[in-house]
Short mmCIF file of C-alpha atoms in Angstrom, two decimals:
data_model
loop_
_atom_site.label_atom_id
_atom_site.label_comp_id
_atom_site.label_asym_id
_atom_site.label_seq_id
_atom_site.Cartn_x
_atom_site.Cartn_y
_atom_site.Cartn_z
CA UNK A 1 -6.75 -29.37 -12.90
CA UNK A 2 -5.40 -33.04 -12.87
CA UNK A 3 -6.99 -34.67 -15.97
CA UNK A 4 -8.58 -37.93 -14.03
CA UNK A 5 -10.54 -35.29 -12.16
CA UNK A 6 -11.68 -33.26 -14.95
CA UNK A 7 -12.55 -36.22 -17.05
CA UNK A 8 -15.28 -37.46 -14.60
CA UNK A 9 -17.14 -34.10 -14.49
CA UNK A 10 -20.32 -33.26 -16.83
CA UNK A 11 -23.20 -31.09 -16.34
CA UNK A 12 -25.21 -33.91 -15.13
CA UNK A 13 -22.64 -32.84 -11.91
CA UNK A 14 -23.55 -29.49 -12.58
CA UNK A 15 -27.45 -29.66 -12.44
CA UNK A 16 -27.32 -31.93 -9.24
CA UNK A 17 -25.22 -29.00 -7.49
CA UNK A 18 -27.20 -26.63 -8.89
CA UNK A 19 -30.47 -28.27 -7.32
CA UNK A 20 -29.00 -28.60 -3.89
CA UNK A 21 -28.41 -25.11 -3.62
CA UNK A 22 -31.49 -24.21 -5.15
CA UNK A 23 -30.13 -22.12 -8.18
CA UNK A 24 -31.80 -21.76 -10.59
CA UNK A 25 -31.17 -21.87 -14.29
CA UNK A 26 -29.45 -18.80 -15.85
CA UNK A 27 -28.54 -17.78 -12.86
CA UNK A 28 -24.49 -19.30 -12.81
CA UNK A 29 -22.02 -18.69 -14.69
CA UNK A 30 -18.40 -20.23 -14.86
CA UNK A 31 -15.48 -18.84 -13.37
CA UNK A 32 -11.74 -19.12 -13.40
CA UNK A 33 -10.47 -22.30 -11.41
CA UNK A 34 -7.10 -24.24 -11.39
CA UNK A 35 -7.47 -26.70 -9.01
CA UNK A 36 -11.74 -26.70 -8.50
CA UNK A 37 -14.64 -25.81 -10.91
CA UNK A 38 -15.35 -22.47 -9.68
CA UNK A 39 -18.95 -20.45 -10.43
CA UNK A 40 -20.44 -17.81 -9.43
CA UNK A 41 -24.50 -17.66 -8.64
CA UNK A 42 -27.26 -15.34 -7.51
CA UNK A 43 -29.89 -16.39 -4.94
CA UNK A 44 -32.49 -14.15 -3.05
CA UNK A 45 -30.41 -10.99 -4.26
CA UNK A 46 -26.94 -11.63 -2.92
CA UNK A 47 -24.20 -13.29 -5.02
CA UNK A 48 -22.32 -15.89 -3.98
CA UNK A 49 -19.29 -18.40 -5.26
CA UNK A 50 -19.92 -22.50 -5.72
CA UNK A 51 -17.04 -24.64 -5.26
CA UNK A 52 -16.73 -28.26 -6.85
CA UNK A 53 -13.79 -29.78 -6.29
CA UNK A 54 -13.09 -33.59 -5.88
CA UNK A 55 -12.96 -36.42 -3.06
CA UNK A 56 -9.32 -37.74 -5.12
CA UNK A 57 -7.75 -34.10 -4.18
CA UNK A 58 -8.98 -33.29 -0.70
CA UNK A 59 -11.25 -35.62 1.48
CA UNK A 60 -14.62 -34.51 2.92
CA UNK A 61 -12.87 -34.23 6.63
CA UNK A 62 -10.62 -31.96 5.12
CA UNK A 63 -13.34 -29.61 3.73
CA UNK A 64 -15.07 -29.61 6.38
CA UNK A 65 -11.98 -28.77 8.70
CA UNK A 66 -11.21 -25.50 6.46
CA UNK A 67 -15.03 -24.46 6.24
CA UNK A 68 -15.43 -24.82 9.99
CA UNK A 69 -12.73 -22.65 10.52
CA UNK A 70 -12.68 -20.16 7.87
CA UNK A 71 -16.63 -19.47 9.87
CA UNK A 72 -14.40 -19.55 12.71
CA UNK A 73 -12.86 -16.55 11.83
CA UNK A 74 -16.03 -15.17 10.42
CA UNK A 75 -17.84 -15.26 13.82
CA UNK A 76 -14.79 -13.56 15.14
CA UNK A 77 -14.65 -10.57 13.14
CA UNK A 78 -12.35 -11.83 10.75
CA UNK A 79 -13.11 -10.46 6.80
CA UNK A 80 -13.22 -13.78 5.10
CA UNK A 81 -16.27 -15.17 2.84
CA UNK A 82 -17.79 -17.15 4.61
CA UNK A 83 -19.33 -20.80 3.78
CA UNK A 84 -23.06 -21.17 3.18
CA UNK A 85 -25.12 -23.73 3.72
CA UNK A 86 -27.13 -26.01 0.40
CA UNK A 87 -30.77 -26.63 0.52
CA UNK A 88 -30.58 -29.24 3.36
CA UNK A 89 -28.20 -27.22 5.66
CA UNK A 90 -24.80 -29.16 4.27
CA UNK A 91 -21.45 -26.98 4.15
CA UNK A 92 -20.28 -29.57 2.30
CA UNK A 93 -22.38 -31.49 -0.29
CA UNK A 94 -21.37 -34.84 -1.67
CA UNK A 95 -22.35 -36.04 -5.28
CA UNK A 96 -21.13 -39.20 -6.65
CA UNK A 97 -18.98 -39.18 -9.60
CA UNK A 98 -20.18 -42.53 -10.81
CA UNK A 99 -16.56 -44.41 -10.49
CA UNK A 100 -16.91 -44.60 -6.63
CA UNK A 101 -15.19 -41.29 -5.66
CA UNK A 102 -17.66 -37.90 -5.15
CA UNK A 103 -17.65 -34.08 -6.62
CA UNK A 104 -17.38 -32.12 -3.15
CA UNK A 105 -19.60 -28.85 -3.16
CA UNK A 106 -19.03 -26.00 -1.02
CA UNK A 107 -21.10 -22.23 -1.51
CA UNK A 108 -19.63 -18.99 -0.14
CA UNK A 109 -20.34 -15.16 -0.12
CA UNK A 110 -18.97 -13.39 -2.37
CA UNK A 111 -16.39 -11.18 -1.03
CA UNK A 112 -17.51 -7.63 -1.29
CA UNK A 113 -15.32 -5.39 -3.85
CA UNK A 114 -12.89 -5.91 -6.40
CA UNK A 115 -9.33 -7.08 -6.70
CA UNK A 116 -6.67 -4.77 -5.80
CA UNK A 117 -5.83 -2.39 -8.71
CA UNK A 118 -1.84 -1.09 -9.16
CA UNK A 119 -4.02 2.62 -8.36
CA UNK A 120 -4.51 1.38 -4.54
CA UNK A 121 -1.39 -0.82 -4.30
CA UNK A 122 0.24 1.37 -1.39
CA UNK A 123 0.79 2.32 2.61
CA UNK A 124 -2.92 2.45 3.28
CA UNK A 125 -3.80 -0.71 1.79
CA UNK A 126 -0.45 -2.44 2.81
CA UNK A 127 -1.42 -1.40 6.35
CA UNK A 128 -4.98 -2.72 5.67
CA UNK A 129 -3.47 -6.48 4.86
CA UNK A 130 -1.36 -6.40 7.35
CA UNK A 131 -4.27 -5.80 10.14
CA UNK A 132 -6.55 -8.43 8.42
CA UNK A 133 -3.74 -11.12 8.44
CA UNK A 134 -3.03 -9.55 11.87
CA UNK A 135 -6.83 -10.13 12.94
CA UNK A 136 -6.63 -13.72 11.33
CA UNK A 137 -3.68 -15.18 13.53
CA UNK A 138 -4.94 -13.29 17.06
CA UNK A 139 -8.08 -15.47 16.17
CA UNK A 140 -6.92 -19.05 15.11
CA UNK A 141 -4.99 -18.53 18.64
CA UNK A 142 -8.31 -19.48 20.30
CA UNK A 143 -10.17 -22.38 17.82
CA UNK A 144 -10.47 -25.49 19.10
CA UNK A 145 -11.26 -28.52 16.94
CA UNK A 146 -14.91 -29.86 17.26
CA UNK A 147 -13.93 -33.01 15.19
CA UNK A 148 -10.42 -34.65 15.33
CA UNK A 149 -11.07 -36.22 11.95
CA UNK A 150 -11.49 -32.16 10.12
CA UNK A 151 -7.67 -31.85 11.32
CA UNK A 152 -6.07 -29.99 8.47
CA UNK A 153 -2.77 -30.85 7.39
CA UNK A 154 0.59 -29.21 8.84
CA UNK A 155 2.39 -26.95 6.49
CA UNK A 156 5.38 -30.18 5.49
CA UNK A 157 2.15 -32.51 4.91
CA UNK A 158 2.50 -34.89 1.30
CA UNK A 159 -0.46 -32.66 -0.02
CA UNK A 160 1.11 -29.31 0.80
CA UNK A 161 4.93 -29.71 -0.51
CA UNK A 162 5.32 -30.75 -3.59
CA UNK A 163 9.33 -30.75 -4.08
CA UNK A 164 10.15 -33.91 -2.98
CA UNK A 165 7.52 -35.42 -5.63
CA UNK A 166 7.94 -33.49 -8.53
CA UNK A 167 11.84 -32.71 -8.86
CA UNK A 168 12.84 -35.96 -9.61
CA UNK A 169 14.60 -35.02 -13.20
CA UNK A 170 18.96 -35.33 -12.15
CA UNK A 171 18.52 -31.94 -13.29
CA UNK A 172 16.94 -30.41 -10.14
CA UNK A 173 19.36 -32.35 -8.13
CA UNK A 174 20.96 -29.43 -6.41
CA UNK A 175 17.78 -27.45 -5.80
CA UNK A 176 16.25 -30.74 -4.18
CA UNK A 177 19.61 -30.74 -1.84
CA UNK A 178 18.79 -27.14 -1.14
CA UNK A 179 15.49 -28.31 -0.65
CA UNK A 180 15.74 -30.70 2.24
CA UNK A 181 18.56 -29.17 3.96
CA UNK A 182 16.02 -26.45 4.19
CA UNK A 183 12.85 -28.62 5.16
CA UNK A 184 15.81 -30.05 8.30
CA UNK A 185 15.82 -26.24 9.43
CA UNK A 186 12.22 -25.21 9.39
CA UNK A 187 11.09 -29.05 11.33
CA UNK A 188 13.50 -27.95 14.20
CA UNK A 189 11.71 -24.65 14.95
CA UNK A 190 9.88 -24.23 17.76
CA UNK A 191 6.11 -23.85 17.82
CA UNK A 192 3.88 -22.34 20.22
CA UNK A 193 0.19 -21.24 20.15
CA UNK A 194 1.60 -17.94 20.20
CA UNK A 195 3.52 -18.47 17.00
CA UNK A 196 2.02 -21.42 15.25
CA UNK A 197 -1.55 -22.26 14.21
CA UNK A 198 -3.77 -22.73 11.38
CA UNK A 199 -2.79 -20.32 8.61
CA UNK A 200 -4.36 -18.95 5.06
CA UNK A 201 -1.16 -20.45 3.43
CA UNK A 202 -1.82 -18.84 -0.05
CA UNK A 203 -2.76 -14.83 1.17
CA UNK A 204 -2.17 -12.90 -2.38
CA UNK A 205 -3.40 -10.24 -3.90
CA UNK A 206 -5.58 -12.86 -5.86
CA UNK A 207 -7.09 -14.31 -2.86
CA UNK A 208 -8.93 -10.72 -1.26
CA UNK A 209 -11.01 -8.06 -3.03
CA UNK A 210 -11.19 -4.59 -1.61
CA UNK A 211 -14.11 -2.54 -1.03
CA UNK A 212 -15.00 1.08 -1.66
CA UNK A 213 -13.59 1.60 2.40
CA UNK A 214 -10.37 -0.33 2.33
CA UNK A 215 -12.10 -3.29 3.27
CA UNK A 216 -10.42 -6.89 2.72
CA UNK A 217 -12.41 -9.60 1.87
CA UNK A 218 -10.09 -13.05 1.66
CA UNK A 219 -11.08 -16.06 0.43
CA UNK A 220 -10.18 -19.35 -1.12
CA UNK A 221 -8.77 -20.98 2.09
CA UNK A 222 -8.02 -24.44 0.49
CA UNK A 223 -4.30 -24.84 0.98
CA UNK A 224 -4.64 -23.69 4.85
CA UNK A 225 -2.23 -25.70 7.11
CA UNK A 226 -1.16 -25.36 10.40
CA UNK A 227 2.21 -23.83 9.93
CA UNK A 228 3.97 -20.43 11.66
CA UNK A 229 2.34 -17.24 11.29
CA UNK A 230 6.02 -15.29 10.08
CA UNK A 231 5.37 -18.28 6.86
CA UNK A 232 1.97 -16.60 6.21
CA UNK A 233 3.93 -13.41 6.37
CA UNK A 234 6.09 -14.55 4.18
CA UNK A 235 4.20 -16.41 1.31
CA UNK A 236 2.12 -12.50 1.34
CA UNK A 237 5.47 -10.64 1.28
CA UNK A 238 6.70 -13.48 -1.59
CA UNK A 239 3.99 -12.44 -4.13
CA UNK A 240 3.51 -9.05 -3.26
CA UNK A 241 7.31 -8.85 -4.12
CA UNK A 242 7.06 -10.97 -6.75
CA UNK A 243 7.41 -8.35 -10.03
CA UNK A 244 8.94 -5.56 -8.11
CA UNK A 245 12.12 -4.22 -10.67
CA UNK A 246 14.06 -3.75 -6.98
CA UNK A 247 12.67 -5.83 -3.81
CA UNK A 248 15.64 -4.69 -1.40
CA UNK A 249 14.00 -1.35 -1.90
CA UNK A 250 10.20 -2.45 -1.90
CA UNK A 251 10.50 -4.81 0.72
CA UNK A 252 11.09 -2.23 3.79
CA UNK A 253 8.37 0.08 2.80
CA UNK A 254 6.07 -2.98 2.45
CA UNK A 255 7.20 -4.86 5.61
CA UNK A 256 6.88 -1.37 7.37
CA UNK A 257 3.29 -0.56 6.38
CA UNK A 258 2.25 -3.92 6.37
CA UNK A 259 3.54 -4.43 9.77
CA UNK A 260 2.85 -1.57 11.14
CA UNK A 261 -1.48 -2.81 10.53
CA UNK A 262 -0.40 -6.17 11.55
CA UNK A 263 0.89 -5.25 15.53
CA UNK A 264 -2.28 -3.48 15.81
CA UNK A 265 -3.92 -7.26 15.88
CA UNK A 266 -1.38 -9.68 17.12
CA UNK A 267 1.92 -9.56 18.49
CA UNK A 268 5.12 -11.85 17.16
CA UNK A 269 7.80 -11.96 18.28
CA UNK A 270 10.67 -10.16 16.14
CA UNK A 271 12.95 -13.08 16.48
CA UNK A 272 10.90 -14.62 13.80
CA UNK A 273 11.82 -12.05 11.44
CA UNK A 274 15.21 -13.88 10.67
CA UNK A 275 13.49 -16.45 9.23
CA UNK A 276 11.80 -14.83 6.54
CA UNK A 277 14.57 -15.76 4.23
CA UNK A 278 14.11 -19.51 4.67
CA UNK A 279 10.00 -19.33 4.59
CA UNK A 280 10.91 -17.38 1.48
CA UNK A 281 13.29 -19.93 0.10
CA UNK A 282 10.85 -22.74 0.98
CA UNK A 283 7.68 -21.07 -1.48
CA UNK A 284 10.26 -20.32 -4.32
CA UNK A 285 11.34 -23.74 -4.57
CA UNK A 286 7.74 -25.55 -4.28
CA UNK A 287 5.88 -23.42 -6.61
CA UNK A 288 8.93 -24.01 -9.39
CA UNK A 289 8.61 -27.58 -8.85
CA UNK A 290 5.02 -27.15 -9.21
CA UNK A 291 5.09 -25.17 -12.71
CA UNK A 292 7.87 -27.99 -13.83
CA UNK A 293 5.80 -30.61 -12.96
CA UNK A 294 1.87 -29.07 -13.71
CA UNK A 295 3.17 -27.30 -16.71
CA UNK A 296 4.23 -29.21 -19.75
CA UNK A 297 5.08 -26.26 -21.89
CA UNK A 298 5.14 -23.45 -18.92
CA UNK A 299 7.00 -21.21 -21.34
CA UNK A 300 3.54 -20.53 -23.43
CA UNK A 301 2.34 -19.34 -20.23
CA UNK A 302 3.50 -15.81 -19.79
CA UNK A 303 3.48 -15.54 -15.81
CA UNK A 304 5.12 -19.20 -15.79
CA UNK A 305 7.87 -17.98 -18.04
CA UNK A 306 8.59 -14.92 -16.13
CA UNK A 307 8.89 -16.71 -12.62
CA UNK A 308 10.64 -19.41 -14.33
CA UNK A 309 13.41 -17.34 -15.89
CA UNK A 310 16.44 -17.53 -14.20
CA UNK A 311 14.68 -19.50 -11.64
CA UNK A 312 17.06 -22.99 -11.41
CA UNK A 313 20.20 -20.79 -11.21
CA UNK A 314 18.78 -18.78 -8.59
CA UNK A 315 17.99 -22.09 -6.69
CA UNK A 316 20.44 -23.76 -7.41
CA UNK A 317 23.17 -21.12 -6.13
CA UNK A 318 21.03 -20.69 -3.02
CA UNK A 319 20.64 -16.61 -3.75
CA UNK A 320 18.15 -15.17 -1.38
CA UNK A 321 14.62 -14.61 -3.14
CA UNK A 322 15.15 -10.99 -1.46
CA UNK A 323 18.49 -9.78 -0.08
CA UNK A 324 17.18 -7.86 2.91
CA UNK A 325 18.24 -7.68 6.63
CA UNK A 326 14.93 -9.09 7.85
CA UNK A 327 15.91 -8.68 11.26
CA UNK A 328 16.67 -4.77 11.00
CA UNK A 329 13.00 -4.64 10.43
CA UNK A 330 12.61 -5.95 14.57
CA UNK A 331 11.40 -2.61 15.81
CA UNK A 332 8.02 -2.89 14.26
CA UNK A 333 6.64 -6.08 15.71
#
């Protein structure tokens, strides 16, 4: 979390959330958050997840724009948690921070189950995500906007790339040439309702719990974007990937499976499979600018150091992040 952000909060911030969503004391308790102050509370028997981020970070339009549509989704079938509404029937609260910004609070559900354990990591489950994700883009086809001003950013927004920012050292010279060249490619693909919408963005294995049934639950929808759905595709196929010993060899039987749930929701077109490599390419080189520039000392950090390894060679000699025939893969879209 940026420090200017995190100086400014105190549990006078706290207590005023905590009021507006009528929780009551002992009843919270702090969870893991990078980028927000996460919790999770119980109210009337159910659990659910508080959000308090900042206005500095993302605007009140822009929350609003990603709650109306994750409940968008919800009201479609989609498995997402949902946003609640505080006390006063707000999906988005606003508290002042006292230096004329606000803390912006959003509640959710808590997504049913737990996250996915190496035990379950396989065909049925891969099929599972791929149906979900599948469900999520046949949806967004059809949402329409009910406020201009909630418009969420497109995938090359300032806010969503961080590259061009952050690898300023002469260093990273060749991996921002790589970079841009890249960003050139992806701006002169076509777009189409069919093909292109609003998008999770960040669909890990972090991001979804599974239930006793296979169910999955996503959540955390703050970096959605309108971008293509094959990117979404890709940024899930990038981390599930991500600490295979062999990808060529993981990849198929993930795409296949994963796939294989997916066409049961939405169709793609397959021609979009040949540019997995580049969606690839493009979340390799933006999260290592982001752990070079958010990371003084990313080496302490032991999943830092492991991505990092290697990383600026593999950039900057333009190596595939996985060296797979995407497009032999066609038949099962």
């Amino acid at each position: 979390m940026e420090a200017h952000i995190k100086s400014r909060y105190h549990d006078g911030i706290l207590a005023e959330a905590m009021r507006r969503y009528h929780i009551a004391d002992g009843h919270i308790q702090l969870l893991d958050g990078f980028e927000s102050f996460m919790y999770e509370f119980e109210r009337g028997g159910q659990s659910y997840v508080l959000r308090i981020g900042h206005s500095l970070r993302r605007s009140v339009e822009l929350i609003q724009g990603e709650v109306d549509w994750l409940n968008y989704l919800a009201d479609g079938g989609v498995s997402v948690a949902r946003a609640v509404p505080s006390a006063d029937g707000e999906l988005v609260e606003r508290i002042d921070d006292g230096q004329g910004e606000q803390f912006l609070t959003t509640a959710f559900v808590k997504a049913q189950g737990e996250p996915p354990s190496y035990a379950i990591w396989d065909a049925p489950l891969f099929e599972q995500y791929g149906r979900t994700i599948g469900r999520m883009h046949a949806r967004t086809q059809t949402y329409w906007l009910p406020n201009p001003a909630w418009k969420r950013p497109e995938w090359n927004a300032p806010d969503m790339l961080y590259a061009d920012e952050w690898l300023s050292d002469p260093e990273d010279a060749i991996a921002l040439d790589h970079y841009r060249q890249l960003l050139v490619h992806l701006e002169g693909l076509p777009s189409s309702d069919s093909d292109y919408g609003l998008i999770h963005q960040d669909a890990h294995g972090g991001n979804f719990f599974v239930d006793a049934q296979g169910t999955l639950t996503f959540f955390d929808f703050d970096d959605c974007a309108y971008s293509w759905f094959a990117n979404d595709i890709a940024i899930v196929l990038f981390y599930a990937s991500l600490w295979q010993d062999n990808r060529p060899d993981f990849t198929p039987y993930f795409m296949t499976h994963f796939l294989r749930g997916y066409r049961e929701e939405n169709q793609l077109e397959a021609s979009w499979l040949r540019e997995m490599p580049h969606f690839l390419k493009l979340r390799e080189i933006d999260l290592y600018a982001q752990i070079r520039a958010q990371f003084d000392n990313y080496w302490e950090d032991p999943w830092c150091a492991r991505y990092m390894t290697g990383r600026k060679e593999k950039i900057d000699q333009n190596l595939p992040y996985i060296d797979v025939d995407f497009e032999s893969l066609a038949d099962l879209l």
